PDB file of N, CA and C in Angstrom:
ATOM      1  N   UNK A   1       0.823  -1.186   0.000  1.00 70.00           N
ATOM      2  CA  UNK A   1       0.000   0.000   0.000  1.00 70.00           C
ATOM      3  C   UNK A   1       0.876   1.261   0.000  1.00 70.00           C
ATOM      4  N   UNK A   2       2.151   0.943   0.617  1.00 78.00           N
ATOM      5  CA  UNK A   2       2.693   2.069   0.882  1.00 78.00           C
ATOM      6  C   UNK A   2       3.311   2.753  -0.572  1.00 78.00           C
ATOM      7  N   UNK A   3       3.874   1.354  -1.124  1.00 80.00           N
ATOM      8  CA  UNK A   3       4.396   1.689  -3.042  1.00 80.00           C
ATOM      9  C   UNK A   3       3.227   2.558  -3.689  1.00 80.00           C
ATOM     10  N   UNK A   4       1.881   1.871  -3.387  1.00 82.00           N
ATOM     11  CA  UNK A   4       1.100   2.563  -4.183  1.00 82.00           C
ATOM     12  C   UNK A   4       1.009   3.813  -3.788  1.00 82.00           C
ATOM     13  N   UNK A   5       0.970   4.203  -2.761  1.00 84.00           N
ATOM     14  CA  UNK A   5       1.388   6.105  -2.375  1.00 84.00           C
ATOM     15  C   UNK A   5       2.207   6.528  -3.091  1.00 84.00           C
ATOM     16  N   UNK A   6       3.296   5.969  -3.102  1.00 86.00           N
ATOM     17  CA  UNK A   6       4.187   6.731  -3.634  1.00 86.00           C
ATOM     18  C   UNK A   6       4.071   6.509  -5.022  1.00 86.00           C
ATOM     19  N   UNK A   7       3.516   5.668  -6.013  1.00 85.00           N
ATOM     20  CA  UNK A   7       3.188   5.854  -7.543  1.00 85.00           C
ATOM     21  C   UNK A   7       2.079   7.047  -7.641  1.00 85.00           C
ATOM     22  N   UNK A   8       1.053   7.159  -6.593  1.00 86.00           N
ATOM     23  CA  UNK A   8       0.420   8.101  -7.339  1.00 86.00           C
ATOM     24  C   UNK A   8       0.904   9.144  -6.600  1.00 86.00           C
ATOM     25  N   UNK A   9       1.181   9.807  -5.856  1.00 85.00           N
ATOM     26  CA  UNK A   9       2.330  10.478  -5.304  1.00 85.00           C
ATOM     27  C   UNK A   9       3.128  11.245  -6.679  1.00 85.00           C
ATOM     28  N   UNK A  10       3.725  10.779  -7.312  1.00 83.00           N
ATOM     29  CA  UNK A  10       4.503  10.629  -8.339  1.00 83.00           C
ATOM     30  C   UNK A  10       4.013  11.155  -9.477  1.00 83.00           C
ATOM     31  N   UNK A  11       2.728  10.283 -10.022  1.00 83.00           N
ATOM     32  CA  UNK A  11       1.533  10.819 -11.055  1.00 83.00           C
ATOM     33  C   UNK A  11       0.957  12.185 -10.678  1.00 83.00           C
ATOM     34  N   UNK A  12       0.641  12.460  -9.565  1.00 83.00           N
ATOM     35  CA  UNK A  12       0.150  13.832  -8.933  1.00 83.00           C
ATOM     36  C   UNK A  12       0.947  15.016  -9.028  1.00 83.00           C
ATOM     37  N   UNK A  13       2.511  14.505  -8.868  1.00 83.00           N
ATOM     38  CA  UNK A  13       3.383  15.943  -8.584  1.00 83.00           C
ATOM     39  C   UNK A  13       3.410  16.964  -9.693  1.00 83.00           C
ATOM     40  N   UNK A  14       3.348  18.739  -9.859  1.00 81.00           N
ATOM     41  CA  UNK A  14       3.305  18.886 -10.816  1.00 81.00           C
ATOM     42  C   UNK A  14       2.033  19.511 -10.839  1.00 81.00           C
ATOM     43  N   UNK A  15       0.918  18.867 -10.643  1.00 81.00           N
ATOM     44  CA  UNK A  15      -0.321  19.033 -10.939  1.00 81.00           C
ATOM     45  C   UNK A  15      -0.668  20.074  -9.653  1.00 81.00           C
ATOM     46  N   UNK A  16      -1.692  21.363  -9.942  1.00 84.00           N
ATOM     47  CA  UNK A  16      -2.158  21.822  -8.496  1.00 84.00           C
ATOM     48  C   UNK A  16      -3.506  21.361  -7.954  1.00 84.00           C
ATOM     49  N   UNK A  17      -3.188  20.087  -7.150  1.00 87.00           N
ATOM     50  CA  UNK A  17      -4.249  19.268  -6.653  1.00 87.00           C
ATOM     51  C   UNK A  17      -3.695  18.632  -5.370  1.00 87.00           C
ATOM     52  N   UNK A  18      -4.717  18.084  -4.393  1.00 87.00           N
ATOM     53  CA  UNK A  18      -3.825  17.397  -3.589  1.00 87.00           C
ATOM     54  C   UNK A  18      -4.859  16.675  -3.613  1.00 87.00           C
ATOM     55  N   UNK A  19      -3.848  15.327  -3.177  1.00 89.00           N
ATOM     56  CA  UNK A  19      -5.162  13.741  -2.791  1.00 89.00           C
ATOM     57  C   UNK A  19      -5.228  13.557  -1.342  1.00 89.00           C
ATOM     58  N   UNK A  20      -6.606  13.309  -1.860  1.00 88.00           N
ATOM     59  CA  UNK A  20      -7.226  13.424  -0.219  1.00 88.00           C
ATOM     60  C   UNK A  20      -7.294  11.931   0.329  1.00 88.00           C
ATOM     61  N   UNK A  21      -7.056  11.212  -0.148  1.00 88.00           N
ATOM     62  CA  UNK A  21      -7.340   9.721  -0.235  1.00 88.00           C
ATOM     63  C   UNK A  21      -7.074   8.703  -1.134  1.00 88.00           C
ATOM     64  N   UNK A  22      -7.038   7.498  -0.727  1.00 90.00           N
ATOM     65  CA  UNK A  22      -7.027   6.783  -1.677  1.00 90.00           C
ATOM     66  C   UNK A  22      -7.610   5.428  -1.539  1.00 90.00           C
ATOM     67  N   UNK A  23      -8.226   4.377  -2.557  1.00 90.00           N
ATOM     68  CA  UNK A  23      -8.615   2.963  -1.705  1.00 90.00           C
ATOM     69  C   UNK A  23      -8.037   2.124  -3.045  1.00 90.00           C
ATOM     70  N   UNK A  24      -7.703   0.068  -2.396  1.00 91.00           N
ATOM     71  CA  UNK A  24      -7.028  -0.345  -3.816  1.00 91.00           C
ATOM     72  C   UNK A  24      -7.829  -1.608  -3.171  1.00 91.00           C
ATOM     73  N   UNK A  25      -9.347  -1.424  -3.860  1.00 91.00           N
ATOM     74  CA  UNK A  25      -9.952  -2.941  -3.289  1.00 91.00           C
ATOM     75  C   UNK A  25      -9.724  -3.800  -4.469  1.00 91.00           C
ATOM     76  N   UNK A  26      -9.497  -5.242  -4.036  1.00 90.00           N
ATOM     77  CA  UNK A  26      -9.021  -6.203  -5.477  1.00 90.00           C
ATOM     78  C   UNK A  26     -10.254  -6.942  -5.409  1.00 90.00           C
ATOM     79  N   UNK A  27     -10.766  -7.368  -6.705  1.00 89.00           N
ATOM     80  CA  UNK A  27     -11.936  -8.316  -7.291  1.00 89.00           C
ATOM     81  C   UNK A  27     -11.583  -9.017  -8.269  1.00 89.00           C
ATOM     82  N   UNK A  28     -10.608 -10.693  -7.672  1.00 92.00           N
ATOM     83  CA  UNK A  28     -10.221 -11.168  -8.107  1.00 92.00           C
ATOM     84  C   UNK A  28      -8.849 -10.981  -8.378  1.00 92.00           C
ATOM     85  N   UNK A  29      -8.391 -10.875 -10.196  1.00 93.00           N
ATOM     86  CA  UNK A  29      -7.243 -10.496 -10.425  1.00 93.00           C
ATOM     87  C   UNK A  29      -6.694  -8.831 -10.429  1.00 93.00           C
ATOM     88  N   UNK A  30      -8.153  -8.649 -10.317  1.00 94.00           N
ATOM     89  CA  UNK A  30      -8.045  -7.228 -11.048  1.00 94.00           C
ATOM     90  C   UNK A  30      -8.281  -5.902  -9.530  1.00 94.00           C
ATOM     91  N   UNK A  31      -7.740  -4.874  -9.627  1.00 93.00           N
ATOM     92  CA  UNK A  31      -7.550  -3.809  -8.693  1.00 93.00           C
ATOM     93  C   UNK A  31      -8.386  -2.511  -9.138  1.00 93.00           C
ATOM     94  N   UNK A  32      -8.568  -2.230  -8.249  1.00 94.00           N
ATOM     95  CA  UNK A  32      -9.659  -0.393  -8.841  1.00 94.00           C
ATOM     96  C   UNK A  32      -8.983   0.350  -7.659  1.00 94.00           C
ATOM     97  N   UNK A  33      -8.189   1.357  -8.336  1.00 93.00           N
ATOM     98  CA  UNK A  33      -7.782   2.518  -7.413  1.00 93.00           C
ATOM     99  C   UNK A  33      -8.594   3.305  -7.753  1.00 93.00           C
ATOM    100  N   UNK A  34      -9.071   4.257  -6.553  1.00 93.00           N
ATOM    101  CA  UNK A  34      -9.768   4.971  -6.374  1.00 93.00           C
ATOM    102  C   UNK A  34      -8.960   6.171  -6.147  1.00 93.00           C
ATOM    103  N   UNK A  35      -8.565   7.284  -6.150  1.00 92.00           N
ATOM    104  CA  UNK A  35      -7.838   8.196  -5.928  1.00 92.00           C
ATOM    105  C   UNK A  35      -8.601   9.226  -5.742  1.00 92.00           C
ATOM    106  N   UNK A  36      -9.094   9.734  -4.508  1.00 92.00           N
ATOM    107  CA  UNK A  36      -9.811  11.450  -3.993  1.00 92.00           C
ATOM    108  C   UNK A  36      -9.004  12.861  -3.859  1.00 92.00           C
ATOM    109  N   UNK A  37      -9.442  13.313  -5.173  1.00 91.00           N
ATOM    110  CA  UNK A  37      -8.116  14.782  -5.607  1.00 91.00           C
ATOM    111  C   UNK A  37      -9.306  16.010  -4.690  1.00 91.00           C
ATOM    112  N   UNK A  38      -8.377  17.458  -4.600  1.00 91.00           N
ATOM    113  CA  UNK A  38      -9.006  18.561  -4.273  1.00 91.00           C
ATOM    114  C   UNK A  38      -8.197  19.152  -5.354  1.00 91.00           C
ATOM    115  N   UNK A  39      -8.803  19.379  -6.616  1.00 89.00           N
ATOM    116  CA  UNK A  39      -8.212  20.184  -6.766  1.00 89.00           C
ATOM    117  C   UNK A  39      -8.151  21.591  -6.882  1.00 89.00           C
ATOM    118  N   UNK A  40      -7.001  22.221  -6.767  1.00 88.00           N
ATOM    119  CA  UNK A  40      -6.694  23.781  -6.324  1.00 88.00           C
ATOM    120  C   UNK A  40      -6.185  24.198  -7.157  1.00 88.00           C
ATOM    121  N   UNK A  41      -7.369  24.306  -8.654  1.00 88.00           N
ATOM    122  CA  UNK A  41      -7.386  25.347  -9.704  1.00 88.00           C
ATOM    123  C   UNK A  41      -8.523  24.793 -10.600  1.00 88.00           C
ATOM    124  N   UNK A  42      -8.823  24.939 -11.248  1.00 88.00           N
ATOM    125  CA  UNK A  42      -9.581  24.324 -12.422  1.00 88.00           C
ATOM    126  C   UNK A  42      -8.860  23.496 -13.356  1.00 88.00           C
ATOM    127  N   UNK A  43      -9.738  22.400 -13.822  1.00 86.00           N
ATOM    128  CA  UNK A  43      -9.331  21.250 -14.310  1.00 86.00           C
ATOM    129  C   UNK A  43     -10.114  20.932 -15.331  1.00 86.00           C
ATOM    130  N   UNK A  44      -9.638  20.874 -16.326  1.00 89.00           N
ATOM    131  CA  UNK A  44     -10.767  20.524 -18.028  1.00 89.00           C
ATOM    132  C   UNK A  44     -11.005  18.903 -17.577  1.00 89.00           C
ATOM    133  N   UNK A  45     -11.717  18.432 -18.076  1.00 91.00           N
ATOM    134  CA  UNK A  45     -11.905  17.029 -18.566  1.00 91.00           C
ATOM    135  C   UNK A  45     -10.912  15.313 -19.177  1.00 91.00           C
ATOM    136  N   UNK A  46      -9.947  16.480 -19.952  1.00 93.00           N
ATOM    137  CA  UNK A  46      -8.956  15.539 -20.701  1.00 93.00           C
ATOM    138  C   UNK A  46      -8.057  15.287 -19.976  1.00 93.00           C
ATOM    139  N   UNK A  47      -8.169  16.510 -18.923  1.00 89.00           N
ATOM    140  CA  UNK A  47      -6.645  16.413 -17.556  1.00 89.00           C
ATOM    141  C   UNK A  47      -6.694  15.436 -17.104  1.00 89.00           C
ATOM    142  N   UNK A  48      -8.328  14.819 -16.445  1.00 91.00           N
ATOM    143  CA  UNK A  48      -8.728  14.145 -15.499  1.00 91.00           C
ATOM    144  C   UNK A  48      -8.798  13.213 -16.039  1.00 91.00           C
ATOM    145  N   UNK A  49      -8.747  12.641 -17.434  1.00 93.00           N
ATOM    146  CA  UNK A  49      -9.215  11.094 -18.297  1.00 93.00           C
ATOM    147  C   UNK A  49      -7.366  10.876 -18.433  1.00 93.00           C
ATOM    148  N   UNK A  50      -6.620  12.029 -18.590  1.00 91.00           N
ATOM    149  CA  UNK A  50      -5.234  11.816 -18.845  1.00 91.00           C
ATOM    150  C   UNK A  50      -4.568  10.971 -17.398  1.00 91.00           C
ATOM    151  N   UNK A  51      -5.003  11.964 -16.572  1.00 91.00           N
ATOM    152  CA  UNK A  51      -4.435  11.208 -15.052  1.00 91.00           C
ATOM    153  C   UNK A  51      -5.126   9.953 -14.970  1.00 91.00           C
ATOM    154  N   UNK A  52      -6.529   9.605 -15.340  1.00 93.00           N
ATOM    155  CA  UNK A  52      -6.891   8.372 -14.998  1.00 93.00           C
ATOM    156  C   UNK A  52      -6.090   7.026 -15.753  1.00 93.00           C
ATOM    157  N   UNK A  53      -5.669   7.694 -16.876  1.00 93.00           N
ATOM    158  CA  UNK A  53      -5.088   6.634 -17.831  1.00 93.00           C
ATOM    159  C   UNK A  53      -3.410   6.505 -17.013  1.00 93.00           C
ATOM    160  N   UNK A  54      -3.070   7.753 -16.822  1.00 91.00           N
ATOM    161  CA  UNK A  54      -1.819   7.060 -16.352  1.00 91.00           C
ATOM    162  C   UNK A  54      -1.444   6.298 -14.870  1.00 91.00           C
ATOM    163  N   UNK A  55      -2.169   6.584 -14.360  1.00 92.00           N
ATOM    164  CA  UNK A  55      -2.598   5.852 -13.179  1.00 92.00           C
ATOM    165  C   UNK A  55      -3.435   4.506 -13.079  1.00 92.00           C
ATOM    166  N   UNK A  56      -3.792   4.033 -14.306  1.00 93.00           N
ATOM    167  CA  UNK A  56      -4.327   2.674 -14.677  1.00 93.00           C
ATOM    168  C   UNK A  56      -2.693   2.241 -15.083  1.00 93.00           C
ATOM    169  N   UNK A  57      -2.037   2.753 -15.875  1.00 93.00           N
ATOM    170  CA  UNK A  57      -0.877   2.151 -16.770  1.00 93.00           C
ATOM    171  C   UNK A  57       0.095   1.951 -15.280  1.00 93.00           C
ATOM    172  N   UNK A  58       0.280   2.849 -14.621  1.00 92.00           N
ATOM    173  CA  UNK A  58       1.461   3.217 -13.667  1.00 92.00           C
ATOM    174  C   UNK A  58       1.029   1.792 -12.338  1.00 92.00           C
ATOM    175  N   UNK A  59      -0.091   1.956 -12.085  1.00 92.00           N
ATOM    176  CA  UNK A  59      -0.688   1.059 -10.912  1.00 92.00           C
ATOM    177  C   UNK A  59      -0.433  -0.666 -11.408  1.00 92.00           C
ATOM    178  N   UNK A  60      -0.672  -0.532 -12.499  1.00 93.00           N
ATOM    179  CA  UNK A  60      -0.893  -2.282 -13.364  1.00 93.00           C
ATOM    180  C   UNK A  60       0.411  -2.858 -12.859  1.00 93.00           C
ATOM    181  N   UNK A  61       1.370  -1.122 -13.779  1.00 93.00           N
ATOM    182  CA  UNK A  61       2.801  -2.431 -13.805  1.00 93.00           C
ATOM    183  C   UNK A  61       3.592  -2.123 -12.304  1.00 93.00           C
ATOM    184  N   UNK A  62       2.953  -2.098 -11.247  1.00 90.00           N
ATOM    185  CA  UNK A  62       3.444  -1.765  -9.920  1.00 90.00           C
ATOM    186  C   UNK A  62       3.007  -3.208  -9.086  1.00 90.00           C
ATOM    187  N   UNK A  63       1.573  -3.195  -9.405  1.00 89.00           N
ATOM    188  CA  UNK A  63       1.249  -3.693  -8.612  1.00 89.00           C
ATOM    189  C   UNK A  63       0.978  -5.528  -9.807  1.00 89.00           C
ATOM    190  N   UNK A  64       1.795  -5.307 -10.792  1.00 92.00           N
ATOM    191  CA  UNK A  64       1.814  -6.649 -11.659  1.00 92.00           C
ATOM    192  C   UNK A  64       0.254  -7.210 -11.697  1.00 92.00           C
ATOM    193  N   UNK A  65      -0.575  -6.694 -12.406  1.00 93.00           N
ATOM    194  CA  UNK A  65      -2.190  -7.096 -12.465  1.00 93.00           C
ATOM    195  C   UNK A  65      -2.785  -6.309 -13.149  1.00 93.00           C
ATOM    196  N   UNK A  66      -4.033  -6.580 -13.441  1.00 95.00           N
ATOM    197  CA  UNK A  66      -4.967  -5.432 -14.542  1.00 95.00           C
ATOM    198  C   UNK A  66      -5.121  -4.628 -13.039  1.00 95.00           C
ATOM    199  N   UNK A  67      -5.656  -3.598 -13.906  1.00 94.00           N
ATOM    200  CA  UNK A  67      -6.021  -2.122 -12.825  1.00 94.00           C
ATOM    201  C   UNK A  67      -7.129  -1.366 -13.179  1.00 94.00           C
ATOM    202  N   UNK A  68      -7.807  -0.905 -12.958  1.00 94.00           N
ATOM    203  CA  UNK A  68      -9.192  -0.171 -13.206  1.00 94.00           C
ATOM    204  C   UNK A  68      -9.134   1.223 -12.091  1.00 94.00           C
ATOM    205  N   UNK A  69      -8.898   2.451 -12.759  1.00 94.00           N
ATOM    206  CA  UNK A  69      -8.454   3.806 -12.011  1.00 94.00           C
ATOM    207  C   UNK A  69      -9.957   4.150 -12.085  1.00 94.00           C
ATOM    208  N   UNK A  70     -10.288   4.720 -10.783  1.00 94.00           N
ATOM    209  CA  UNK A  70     -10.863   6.269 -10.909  1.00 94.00           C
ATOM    210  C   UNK A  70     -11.056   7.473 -10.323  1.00 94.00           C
ATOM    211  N   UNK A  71     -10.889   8.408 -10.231  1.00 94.00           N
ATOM    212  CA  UNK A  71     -10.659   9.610 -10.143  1.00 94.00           C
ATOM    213  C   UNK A  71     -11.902  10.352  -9.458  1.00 94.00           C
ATOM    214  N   UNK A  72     -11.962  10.720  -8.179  1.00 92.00           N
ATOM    215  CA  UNK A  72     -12.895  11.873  -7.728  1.00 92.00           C
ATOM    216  C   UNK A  72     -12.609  12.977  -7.346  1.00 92.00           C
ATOM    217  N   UNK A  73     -13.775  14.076  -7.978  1.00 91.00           N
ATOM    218  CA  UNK A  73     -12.794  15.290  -7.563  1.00 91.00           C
ATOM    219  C   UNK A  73     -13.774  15.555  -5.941  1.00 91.00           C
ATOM    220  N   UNK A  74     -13.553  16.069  -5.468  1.00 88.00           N
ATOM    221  CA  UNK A  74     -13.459  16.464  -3.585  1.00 88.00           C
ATOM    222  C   UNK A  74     -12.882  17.823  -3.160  1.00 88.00           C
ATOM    223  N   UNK A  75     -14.005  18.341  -2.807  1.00 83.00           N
ATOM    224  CA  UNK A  75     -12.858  19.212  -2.038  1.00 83.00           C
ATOM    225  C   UNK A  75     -12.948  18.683  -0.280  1.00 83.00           C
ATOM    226  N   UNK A  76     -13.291  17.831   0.095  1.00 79.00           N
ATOM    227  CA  UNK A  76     -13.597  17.566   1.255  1.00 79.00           C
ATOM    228  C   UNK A  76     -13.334  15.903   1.802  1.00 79.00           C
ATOM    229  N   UNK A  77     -12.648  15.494   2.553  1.00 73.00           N
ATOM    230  CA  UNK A  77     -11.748  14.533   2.686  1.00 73.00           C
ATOM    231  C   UNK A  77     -13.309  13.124   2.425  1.00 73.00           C
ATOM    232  N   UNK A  78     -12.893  12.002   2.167  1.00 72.00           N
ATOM    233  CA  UNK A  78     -14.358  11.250   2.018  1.00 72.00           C
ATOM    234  C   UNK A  78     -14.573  11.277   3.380  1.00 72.00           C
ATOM    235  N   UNK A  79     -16.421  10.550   3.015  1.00 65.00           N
ATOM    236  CA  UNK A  79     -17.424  10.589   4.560  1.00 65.00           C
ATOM    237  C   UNK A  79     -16.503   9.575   5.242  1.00 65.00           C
ATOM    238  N   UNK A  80     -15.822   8.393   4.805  1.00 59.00           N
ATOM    239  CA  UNK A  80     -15.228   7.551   5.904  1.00 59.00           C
ATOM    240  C   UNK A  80     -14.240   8.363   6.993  1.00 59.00           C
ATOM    241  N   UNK A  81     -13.458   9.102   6.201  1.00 55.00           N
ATOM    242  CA  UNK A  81     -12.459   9.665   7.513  1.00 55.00           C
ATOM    243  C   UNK A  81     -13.540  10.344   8.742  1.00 55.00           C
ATOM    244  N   UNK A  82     -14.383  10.653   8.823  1.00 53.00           N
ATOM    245  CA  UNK A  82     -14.841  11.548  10.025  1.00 53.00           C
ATOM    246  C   UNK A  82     -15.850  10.962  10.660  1.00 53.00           C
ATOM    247  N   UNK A  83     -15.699   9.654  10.669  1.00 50.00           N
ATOM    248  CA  UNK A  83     -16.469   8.472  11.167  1.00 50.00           C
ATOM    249  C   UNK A  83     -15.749   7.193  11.312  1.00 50.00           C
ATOM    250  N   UNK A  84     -15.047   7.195  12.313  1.00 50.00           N
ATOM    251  CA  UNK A  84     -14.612   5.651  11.999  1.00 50.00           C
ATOM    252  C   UNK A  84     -14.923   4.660  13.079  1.00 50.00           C
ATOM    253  N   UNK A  85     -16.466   5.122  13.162  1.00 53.00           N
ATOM    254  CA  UNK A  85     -16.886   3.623  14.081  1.00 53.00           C
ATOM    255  C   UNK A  85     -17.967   3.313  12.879  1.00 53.00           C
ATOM    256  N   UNK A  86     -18.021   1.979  13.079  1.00 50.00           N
ATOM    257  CA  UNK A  86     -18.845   1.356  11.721  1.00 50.00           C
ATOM    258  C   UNK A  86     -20.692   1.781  12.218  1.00 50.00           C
ATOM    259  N   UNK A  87     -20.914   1.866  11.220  1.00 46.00           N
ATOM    260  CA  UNK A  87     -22.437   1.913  11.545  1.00 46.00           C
ATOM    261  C   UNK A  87     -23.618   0.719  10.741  1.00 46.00           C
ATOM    262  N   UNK A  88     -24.673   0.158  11.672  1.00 51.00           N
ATOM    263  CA  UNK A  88     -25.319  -0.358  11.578  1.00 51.00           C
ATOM    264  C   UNK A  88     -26.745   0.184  10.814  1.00 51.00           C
ATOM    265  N   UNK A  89     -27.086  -1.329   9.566  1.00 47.00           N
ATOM    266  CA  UNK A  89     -28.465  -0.370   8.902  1.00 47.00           C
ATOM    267  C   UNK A  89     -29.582   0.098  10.015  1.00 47.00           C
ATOM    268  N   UNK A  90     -30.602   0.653  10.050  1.00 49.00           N
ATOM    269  CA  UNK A  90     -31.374   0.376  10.786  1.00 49.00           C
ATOM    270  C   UNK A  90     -32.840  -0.610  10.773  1.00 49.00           C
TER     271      UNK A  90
END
């Protein structure tokens, strides 16, 4: 987990955004990073399909497996951080 910080770490620098998060649940062979940006400027569309692609390519050959990226923009850390006792349905 910690490599994968530092790949997207890496993919991020450069950019004026910061990640607020990240999750790498596996289903099966295959991985879906999730990556939660703030970003701090405006951001077209192609930026955000560009980072997703290289962060599918960068994650695959890191973590040796298919990869499935995606990208949220946030300005606000996700609902899990400010809750971390589990909650029950009702």
């Amino acid at each position: 987990m910690q490599r994968t910080r530092q790949v997207l770490s890496q993919e991020l620098s450069g950019l004026f955004l910061q990640m607020m998060d990240f999750k790498v649940p596996r289903l099966g062979r295959t991985a879906f990073v999730v990556v939660y940006i703030n970003p701090l400027e405006p951001l077209n569309s192609a930026t955000i399909d560009g980072l997703r692609h290289h962060i599918d390519a960068r994650c695959s050959m890191e973590l040796q497996r298919p990869v499935r990226a995606e990208v949220i923009l946030t300005m606000s850390p996700p609902i899990h951080w400010g809750d971390p006792e589990e909650q029950t349905a009702p």
